[in-house]
PDB file of C-alpha atoms in Angstrom:
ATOM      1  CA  UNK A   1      78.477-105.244 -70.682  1.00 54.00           C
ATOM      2  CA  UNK A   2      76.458-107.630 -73.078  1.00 63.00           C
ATOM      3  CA  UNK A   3      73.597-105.604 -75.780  1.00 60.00           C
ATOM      4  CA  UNK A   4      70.903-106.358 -73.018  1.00 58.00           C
ATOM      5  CA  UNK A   5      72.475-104.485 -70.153  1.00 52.00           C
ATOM      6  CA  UNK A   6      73.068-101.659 -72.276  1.00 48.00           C
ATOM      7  CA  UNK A   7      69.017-101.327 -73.365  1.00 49.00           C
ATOM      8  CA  UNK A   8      67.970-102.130 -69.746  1.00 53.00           C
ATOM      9  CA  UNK A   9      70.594 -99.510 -68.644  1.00 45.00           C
ATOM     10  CA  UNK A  10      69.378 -96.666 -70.963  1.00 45.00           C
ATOM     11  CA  UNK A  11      65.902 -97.621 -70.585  1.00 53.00           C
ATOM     12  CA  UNK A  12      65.986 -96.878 -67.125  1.00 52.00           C
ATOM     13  CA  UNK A  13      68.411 -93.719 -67.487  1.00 42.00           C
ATOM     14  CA  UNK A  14      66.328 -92.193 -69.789  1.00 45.00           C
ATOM     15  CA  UNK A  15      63.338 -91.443 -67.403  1.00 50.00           C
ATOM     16  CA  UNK A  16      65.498 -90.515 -64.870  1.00 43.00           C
ATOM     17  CA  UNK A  17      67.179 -87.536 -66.934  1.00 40.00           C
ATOM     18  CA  UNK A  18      63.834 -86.615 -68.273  1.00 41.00           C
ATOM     19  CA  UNK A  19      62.385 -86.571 -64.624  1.00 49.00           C
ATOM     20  CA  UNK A  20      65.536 -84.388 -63.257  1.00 42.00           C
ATOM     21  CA  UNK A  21      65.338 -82.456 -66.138  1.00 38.00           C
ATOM     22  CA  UNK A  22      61.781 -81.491 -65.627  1.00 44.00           C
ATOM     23  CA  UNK A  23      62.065 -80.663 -62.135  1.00 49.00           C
ATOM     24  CA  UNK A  24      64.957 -78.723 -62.716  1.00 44.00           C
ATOM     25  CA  UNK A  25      63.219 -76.366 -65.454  1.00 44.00           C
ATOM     26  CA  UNK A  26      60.146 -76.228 -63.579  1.00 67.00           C
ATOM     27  CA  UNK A  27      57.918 -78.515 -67.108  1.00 84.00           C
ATOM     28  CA  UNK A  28      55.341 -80.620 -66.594  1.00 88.00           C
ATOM     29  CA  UNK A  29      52.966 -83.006 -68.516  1.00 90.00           C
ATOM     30  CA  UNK A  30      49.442 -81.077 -68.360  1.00 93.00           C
ATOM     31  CA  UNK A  31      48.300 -77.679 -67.519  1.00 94.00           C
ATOM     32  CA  UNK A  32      46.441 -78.491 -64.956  1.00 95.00           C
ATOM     33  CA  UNK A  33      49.609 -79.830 -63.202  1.00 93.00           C
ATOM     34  CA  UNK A  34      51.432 -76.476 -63.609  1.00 94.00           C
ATOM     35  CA  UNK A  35      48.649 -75.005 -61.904  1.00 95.00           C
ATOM     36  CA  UNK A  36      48.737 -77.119 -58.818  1.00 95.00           C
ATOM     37  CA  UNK A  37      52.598 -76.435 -58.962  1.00 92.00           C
ATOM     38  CA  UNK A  38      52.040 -73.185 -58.533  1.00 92.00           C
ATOM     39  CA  UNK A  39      49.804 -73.129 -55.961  1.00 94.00           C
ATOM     40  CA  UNK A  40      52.319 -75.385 -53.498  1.00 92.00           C
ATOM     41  CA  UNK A  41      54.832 -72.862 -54.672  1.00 90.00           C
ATOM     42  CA  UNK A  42      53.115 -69.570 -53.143  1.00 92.00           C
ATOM     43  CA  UNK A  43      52.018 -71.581 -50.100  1.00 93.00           C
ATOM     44  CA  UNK A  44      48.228 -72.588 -49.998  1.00 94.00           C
ATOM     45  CA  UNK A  45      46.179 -74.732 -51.777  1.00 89.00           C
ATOM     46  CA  UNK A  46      45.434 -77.216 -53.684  1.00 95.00           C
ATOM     47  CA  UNK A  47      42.038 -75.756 -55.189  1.00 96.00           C
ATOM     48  CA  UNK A  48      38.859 -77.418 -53.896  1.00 93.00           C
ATOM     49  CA  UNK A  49      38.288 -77.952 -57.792  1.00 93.00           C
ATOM     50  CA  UNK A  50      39.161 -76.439 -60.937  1.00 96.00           C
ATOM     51  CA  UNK A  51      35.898 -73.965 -62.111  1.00 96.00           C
ATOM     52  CA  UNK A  52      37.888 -73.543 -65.700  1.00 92.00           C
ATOM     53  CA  UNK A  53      40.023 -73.580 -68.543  1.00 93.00           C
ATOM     54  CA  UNK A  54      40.520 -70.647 -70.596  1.00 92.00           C
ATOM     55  CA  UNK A  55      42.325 -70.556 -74.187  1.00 90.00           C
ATOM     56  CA  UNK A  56      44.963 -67.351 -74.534  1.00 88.00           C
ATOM     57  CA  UNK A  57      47.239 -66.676 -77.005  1.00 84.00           C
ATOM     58  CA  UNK A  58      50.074 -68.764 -78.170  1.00 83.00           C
ATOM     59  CA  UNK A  59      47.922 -72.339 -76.961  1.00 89.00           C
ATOM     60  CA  UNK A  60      48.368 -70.960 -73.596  1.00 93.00           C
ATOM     61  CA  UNK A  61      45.784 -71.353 -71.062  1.00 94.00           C
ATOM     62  CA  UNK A  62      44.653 -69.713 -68.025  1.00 94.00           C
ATOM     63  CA  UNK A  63      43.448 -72.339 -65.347  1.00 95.00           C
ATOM     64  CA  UNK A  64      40.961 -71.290 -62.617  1.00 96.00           C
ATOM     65  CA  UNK A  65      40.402 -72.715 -59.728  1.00 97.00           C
ATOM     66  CA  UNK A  66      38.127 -72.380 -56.424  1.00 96.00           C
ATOM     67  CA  UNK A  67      39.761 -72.599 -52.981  1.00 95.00           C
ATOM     68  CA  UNK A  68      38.062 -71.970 -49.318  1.00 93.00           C
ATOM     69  CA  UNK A  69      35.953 -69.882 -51.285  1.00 93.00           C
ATOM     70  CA  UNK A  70      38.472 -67.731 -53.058  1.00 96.00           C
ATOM     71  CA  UNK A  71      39.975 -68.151 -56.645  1.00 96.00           C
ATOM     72  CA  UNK A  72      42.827 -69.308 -57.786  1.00 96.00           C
ATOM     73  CA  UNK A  73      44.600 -68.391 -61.419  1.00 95.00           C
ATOM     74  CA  UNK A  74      47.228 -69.624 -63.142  1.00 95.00           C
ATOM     75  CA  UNK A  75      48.555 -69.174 -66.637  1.00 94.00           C
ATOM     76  CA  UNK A  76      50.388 -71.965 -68.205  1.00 94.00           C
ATOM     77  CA  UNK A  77      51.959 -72.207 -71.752  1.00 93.00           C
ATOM     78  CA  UNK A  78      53.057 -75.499 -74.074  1.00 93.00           C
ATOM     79  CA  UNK A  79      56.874 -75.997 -73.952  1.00 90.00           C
ATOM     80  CA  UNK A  80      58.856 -78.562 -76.155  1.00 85.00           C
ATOM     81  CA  UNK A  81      55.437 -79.711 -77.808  1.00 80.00           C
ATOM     82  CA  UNK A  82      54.522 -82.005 -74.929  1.00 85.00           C
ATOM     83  CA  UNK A  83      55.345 -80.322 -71.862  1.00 91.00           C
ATOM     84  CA  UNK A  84      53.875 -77.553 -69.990  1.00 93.00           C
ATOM     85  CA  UNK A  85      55.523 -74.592 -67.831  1.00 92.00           C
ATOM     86  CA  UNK A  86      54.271 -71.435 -66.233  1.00 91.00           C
ATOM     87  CA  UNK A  87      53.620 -69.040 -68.763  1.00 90.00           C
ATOM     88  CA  UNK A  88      55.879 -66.105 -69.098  1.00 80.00           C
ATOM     89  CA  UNK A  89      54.748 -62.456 -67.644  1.00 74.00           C
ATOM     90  CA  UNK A  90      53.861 -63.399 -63.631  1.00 68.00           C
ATOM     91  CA  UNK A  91      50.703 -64.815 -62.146  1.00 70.00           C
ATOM     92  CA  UNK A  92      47.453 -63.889 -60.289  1.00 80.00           C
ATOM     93  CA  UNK A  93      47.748 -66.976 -57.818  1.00 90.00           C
ATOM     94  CA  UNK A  94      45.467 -66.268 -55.131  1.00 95.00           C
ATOM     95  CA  UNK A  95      42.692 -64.027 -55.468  1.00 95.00           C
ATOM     96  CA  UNK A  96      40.764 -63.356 -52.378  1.00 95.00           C
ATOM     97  CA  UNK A  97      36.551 -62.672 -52.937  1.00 96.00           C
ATOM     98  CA  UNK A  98      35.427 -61.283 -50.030  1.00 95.00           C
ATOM     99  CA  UNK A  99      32.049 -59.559 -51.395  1.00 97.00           C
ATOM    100  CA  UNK A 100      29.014 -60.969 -51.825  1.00 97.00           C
ATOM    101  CA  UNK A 101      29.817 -61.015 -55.707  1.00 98.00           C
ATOM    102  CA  UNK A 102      33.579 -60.248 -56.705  1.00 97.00           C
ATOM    103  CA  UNK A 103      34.679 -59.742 -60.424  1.00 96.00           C
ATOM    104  CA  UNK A 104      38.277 -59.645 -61.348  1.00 94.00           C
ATOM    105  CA  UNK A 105      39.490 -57.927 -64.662  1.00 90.00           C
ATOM    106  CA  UNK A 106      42.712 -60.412 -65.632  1.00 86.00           C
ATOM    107  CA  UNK A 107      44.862 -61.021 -68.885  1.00 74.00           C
ATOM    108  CA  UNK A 108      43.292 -60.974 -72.382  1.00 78.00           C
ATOM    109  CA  UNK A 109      40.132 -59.543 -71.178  1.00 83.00           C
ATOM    110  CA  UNK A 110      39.254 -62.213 -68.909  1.00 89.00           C
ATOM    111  CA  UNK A 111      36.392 -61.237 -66.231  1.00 94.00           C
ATOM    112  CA  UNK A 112      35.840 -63.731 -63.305  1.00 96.00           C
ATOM    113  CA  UNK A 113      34.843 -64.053 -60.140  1.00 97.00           C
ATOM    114  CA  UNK A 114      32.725 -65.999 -57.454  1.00 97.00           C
ATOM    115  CA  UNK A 115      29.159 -65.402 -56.065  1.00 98.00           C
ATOM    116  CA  UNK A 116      27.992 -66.319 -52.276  1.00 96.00           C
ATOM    117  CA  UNK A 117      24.468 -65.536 -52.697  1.00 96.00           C
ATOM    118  CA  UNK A 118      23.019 -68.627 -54.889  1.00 95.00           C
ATOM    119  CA  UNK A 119      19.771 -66.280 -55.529  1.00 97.00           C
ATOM    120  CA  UNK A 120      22.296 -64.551 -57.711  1.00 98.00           C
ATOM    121  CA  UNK A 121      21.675 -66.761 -61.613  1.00 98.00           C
ATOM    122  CA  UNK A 122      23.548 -63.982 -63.415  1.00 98.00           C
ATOM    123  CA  UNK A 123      26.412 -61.177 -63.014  1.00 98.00           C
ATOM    124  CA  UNK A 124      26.352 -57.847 -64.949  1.00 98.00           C
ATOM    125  CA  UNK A 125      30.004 -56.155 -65.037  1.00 97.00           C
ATOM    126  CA  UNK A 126      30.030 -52.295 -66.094  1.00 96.00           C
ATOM    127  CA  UNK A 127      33.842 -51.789 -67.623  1.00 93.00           C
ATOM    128  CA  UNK A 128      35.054 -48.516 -67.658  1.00 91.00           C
ATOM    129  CA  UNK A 129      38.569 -48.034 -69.525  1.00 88.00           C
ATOM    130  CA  UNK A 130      40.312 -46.001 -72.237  1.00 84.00           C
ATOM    131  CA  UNK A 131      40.995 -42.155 -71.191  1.00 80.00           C
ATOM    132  CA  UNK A 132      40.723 -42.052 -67.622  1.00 78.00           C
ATOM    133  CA  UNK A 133      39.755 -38.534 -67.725  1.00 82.00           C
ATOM    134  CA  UNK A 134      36.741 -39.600 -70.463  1.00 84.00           C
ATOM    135  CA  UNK A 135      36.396 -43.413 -70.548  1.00 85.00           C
ATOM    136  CA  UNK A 136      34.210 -46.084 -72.281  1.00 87.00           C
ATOM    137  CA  UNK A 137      32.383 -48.480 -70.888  1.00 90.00           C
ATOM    138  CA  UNK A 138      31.330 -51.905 -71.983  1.00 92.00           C
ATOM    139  CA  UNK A 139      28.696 -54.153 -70.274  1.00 94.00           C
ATOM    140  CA  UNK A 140      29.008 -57.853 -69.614  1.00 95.00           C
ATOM    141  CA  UNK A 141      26.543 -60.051 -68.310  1.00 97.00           C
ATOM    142  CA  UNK A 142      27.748 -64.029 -67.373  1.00 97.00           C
ATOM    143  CA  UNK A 143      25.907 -66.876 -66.230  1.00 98.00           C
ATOM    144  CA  UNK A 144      27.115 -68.395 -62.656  1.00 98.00           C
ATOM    145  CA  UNK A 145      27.412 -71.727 -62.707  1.00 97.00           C
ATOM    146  CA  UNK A 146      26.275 -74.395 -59.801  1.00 96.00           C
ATOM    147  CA  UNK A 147      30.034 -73.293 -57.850  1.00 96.00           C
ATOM    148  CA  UNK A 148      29.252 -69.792 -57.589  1.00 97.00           C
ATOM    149  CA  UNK A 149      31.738 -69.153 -60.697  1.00 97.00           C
ATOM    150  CA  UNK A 150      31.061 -66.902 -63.530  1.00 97.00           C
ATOM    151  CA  UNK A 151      33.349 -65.590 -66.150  1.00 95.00           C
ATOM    152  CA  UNK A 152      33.529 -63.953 -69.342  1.00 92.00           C
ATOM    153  CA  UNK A 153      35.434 -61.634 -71.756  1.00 88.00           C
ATOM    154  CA  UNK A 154      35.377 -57.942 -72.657  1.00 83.00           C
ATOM    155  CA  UNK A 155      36.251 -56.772 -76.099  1.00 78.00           C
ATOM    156  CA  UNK A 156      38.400 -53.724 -75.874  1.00 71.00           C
ATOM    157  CA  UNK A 157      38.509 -51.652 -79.457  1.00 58.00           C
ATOM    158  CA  UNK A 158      41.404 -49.750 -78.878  1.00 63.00           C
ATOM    159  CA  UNK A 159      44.057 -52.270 -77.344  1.00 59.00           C
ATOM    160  CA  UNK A 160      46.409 -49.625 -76.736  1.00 61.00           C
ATOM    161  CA  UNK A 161      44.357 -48.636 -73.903  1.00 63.00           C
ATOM    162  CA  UNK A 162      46.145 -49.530 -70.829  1.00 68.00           C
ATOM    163  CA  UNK A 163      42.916 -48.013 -68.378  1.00 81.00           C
ATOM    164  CA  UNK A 164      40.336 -50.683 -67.992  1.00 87.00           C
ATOM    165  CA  UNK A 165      38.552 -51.247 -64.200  1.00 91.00           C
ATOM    166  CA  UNK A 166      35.393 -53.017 -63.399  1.00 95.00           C
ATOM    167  CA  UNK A 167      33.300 -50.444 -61.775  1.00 95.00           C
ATOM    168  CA  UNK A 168      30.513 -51.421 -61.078  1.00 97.00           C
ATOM    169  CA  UNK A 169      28.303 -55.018 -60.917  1.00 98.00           C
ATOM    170  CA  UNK A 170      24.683 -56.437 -60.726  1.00 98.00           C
ATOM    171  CA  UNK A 171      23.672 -59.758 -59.392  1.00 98.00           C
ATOM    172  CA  UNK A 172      20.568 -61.025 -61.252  1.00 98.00           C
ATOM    173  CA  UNK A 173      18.124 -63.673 -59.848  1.00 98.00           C
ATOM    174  CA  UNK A 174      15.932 -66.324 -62.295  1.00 97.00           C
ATOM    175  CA  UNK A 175      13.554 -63.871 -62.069  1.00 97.00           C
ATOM    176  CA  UNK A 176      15.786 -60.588 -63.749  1.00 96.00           C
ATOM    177  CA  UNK A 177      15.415 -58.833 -60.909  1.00 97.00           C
ATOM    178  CA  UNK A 178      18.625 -56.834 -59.423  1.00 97.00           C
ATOM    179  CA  UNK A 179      19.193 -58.671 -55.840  1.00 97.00           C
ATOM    180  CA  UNK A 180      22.999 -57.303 -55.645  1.00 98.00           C
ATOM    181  CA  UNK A 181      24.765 -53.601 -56.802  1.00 97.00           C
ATOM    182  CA  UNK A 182      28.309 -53.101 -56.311  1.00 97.00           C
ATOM    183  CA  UNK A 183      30.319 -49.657 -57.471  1.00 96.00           C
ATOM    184  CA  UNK A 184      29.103 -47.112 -59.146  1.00 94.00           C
ATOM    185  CA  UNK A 185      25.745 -47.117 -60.960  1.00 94.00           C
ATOM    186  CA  UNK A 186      24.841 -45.822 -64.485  1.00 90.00           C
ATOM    187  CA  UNK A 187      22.354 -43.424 -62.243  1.00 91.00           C
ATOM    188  CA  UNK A 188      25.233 -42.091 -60.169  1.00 91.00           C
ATOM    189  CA  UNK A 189      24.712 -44.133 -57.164  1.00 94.00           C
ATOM    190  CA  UNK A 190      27.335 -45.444 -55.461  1.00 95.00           C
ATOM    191  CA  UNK A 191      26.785 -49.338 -53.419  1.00 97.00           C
ATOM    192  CA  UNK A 192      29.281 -50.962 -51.195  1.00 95.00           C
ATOM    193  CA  UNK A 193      28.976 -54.249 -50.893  1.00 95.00           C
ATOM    194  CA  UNK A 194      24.597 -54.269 -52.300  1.00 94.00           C
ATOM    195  CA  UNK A 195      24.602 -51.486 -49.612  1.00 94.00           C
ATOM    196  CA  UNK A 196      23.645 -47.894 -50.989  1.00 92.00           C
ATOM    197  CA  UNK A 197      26.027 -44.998 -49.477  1.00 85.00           C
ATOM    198  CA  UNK A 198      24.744 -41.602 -49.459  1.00 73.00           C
ATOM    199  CA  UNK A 199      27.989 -39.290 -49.711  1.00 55.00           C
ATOM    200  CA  UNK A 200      27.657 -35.729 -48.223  1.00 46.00           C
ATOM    201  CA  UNK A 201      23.912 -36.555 -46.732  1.00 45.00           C
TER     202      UNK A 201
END
């Protein structure tokens, strides 16, 4: 086989292994296509659009994404410097937001979530965590974007804690007044859904 043949014949090997070997190990080129990977591989999908890309730790990132009106999450991490493979430690997938606003509490302190109502401009989250028998809260207020979308990040100050839960959320108008409660208010009242529940009345 002359010089020539041999270059031709390794230059058209060489994509071949690299494409096998990718879809063997589960790599890909970009984030973004890990994400839609995953979304074929748990059976629905692909996302409408994606609402966001979130740095975690390690170059990782978490990829959001908005689908029939539900969210979709995804971690991916770098692998061999240019690739990209689902990152390590399982995956939300599909989250399903079936309240008039729904907040999720994900990895690294991650809050989002999706609004129906567009009167709602802005999302309060109340975080409760710590001792479960004496917790903390933390308060969180996000912007919601044009999609509905709103997310944001909660500082815990004790990351040993493994209690944390959203308990209870606010949807804001332009005009900062409360349209939307949700959980357990600060006052002791408890909403389902913006509808107030009277227990025991």
């Amino acid at each position: 086989m002359s010089r020539k043949k041999h270059v031709l014949f390794f230059i058209i090997l060489i994509p071949v292994f690299l494409f096998s070997f990718m879809r063997l190990g589960s790599y890909f080129f970009t984030a973004e296509d890990v994400f839609y990977a995953c979304e074929r591989g748990l059976g629905y999908g692909p996302s409408d659009k994606i609402l966001g890309e979130y740095d975690l730790e390690g170059r990782s990132k978490l990829i959001v994404g908005k689908w029939n009106g539900d969210l979709s999450v995804v971690p991916a991490e770098p692998a061999f410097v240019v690739l990209w493979k689902l990152k390590d430690g399982g995956v939300s997938g599909f989250i399903p937001c079936e309240k008039i606003v729904t907040g999720n509490l994900l990895i690294d302190g991650k809050i989002l979530g999706l609004v129906s109502d567009r009167e709602i401009s802005e999302v309060i989250c109340q975080v409760e965590y710590g001792d479960y028998e004496n917790p903390l809260t933390q308060q969180i207020s996000m912007g919601v974007d044009e999609n509905g979308f709103f997310g944001g990040e909660w500082k815990n100050q004790n990351p040993d804690d493994s209690y944390a839960r959203i308990t209870y959320i606010e949807g804001i108008n332009e005009q900062k007044e409360v349209v939307y409660r949700d959980g357990m208010s600060p006052e002791g009242v408890y909403y389902n859904n913006g509808v107030q529940e009277n227990w025991g009345k």
